mmCIF file of C-alpha atoms in Angstrom:
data_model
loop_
_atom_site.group_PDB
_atom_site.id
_atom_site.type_symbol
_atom_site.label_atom_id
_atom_site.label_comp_id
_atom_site.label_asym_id
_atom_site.label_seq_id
_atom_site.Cartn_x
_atom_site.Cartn_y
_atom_site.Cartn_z
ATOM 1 C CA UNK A 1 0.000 0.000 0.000
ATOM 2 C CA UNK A 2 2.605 2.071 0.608
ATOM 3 C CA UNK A 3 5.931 2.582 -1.548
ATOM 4 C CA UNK A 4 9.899 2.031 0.126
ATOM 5 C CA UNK A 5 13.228 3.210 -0.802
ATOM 6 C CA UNK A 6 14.246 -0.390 0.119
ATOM 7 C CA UNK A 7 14.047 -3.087 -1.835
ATOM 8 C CA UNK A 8 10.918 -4.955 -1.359
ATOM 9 C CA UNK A 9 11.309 -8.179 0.610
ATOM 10 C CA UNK A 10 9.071 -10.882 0.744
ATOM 11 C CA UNK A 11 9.362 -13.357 4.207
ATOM 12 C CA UNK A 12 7.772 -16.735 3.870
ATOM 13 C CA UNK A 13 7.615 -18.883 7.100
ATOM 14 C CA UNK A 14 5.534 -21.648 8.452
ATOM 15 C CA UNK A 15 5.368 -23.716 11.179
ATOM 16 C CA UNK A 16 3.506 -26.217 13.385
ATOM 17 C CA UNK A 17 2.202 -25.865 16.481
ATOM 18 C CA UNK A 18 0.162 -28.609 18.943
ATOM 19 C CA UNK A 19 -2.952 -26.706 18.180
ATOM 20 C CA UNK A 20 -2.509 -26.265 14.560
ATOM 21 C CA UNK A 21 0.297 -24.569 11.394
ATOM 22 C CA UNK A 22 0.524 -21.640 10.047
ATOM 23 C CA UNK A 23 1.945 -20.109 7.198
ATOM 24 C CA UNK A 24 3.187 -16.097 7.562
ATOM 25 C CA UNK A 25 3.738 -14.048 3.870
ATOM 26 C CA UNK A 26 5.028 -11.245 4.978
ATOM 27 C CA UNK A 27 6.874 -7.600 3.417
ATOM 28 C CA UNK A 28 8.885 -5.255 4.401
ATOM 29 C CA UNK A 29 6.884 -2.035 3.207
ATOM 30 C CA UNK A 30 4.949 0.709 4.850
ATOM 31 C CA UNK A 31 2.041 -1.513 5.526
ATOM 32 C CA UNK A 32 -1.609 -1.250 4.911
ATOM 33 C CA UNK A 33 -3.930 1.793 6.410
ATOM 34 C CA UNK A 34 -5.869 0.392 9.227
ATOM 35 C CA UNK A 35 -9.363 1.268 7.581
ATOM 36 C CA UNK A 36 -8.302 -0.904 4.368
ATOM 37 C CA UNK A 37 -6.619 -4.093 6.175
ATOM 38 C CA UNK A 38 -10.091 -4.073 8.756
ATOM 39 C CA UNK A 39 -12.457 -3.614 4.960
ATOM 40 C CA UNK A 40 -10.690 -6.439 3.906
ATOM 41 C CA UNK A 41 -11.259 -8.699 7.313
ATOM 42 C CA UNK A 42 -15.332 -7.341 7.628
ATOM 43 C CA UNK A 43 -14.969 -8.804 3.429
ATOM 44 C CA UNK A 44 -13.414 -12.607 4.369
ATOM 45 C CA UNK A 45 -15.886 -12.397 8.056
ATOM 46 C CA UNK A 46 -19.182 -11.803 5.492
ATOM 47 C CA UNK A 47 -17.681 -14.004 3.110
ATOM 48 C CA UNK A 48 -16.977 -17.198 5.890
ATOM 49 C CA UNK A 49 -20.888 -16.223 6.882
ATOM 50 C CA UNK A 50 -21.805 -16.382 3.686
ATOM 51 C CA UNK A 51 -19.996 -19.892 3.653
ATOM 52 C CA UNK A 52 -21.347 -21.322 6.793
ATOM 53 C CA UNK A 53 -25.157 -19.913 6.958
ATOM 54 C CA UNK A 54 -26.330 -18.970 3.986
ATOM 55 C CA UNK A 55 -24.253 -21.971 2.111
ATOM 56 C CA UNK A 56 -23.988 -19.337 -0.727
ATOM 57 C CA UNK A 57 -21.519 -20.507 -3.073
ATOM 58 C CA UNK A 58 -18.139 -18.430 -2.342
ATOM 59 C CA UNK A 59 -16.657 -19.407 -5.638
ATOM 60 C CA UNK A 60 -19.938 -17.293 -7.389
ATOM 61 C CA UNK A 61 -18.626 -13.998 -5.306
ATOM 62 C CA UNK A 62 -15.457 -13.845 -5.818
ATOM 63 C CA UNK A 63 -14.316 -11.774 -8.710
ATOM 64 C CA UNK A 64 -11.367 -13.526 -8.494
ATOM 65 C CA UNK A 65 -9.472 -10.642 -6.050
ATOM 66 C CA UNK A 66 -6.379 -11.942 -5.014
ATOM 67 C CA UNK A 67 -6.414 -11.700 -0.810
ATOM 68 C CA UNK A 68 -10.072 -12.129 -1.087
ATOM 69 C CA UNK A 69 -9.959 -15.296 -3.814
ATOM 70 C CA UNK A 70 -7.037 -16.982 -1.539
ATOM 71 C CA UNK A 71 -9.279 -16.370 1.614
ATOM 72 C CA UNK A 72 -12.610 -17.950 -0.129
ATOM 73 C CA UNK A 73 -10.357 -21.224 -1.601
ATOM 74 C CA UNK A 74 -9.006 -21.655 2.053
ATOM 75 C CA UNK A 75 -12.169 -21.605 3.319
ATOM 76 C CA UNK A 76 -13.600 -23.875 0.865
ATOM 77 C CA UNK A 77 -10.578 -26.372 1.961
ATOM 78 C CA UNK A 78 -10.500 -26.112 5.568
ATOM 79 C CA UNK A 79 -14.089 -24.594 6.845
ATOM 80 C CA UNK A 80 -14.261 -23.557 10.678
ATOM 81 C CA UNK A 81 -10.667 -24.785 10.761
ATOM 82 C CA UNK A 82 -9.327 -22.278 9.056
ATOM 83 C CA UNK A 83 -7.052 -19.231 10.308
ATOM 84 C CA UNK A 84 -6.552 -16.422 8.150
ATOM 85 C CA UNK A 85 -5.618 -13.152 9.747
ATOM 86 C CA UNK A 86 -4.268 -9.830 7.779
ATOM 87 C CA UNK A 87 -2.741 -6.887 9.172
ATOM 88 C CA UNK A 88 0.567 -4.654 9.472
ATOM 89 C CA UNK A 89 3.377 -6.784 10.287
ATOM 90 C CA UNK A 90 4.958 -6.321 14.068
ATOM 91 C CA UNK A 91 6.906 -3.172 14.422
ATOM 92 C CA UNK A 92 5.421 -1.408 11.028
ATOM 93 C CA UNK A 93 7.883 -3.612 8.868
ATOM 94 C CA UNK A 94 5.566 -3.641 6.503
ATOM 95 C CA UNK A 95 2.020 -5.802 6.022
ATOM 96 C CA UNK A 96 1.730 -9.638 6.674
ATOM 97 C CA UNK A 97 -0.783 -12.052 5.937
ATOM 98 C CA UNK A 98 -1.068 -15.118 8.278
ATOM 99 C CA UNK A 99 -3.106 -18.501 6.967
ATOM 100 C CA UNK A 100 -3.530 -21.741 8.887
ATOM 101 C CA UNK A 101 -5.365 -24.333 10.040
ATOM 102 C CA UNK A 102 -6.318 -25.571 13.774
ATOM 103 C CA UNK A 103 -6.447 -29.299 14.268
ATOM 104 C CA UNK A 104 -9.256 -30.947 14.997
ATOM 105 C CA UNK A 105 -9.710 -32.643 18.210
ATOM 106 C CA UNK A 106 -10.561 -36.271 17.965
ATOM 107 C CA UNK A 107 -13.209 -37.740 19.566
#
């Protein structure tokens, strides 16, 4: 959202935890103003509503918008399970974008 005098670095980690994994994309820019990063989340919340009450097809809605497309095909894949959180990374170095999945507790 926001241009650098650096070069633009893109961070890719994942790991797994007892309760789940998680995959961080993350860059090194300015970040994303707060009003568009929480548009996009009150997007992917009506979007997993969409999903899980209405059972309106998510693939029909998309537009095929890249945040918004990855967040609808993650949610087609891994339902309630899935985490996908967006925001400015940890002290502003730029925005992040976190996707995972919890594990299911077995019965």
């Amino acid at each position: 959202y926001h241009e650098t005098d650096e070069n633009m670095e893109i961070t890719i980690t994942g790991k797994s935890e007892g309760t789940g994994w998680m995959v961080t994309v993350e860059d090194n820019g300015g970040g994303a103003p707060e009003d568009k990063a929480r548009a996009l989340r009150d997007r992917f919340e009506e979007i997993r509503e969409n999903y899980r009450i209405l059972s309106i097809s998510t693939e029909a809605e998309m537009g095929g918008i890249g945040l918004t497309n990855t967040f609808a095909r993650c949610l087609l894949l891994f339902g309630d399970d899935l985490i996908f959180e967006i925001g400015n990374a940890q002290d502003n170095r730029g925005f992040e974008v976190k996707i995972g999945e919890k594990k299911r507790s077995r019965s």
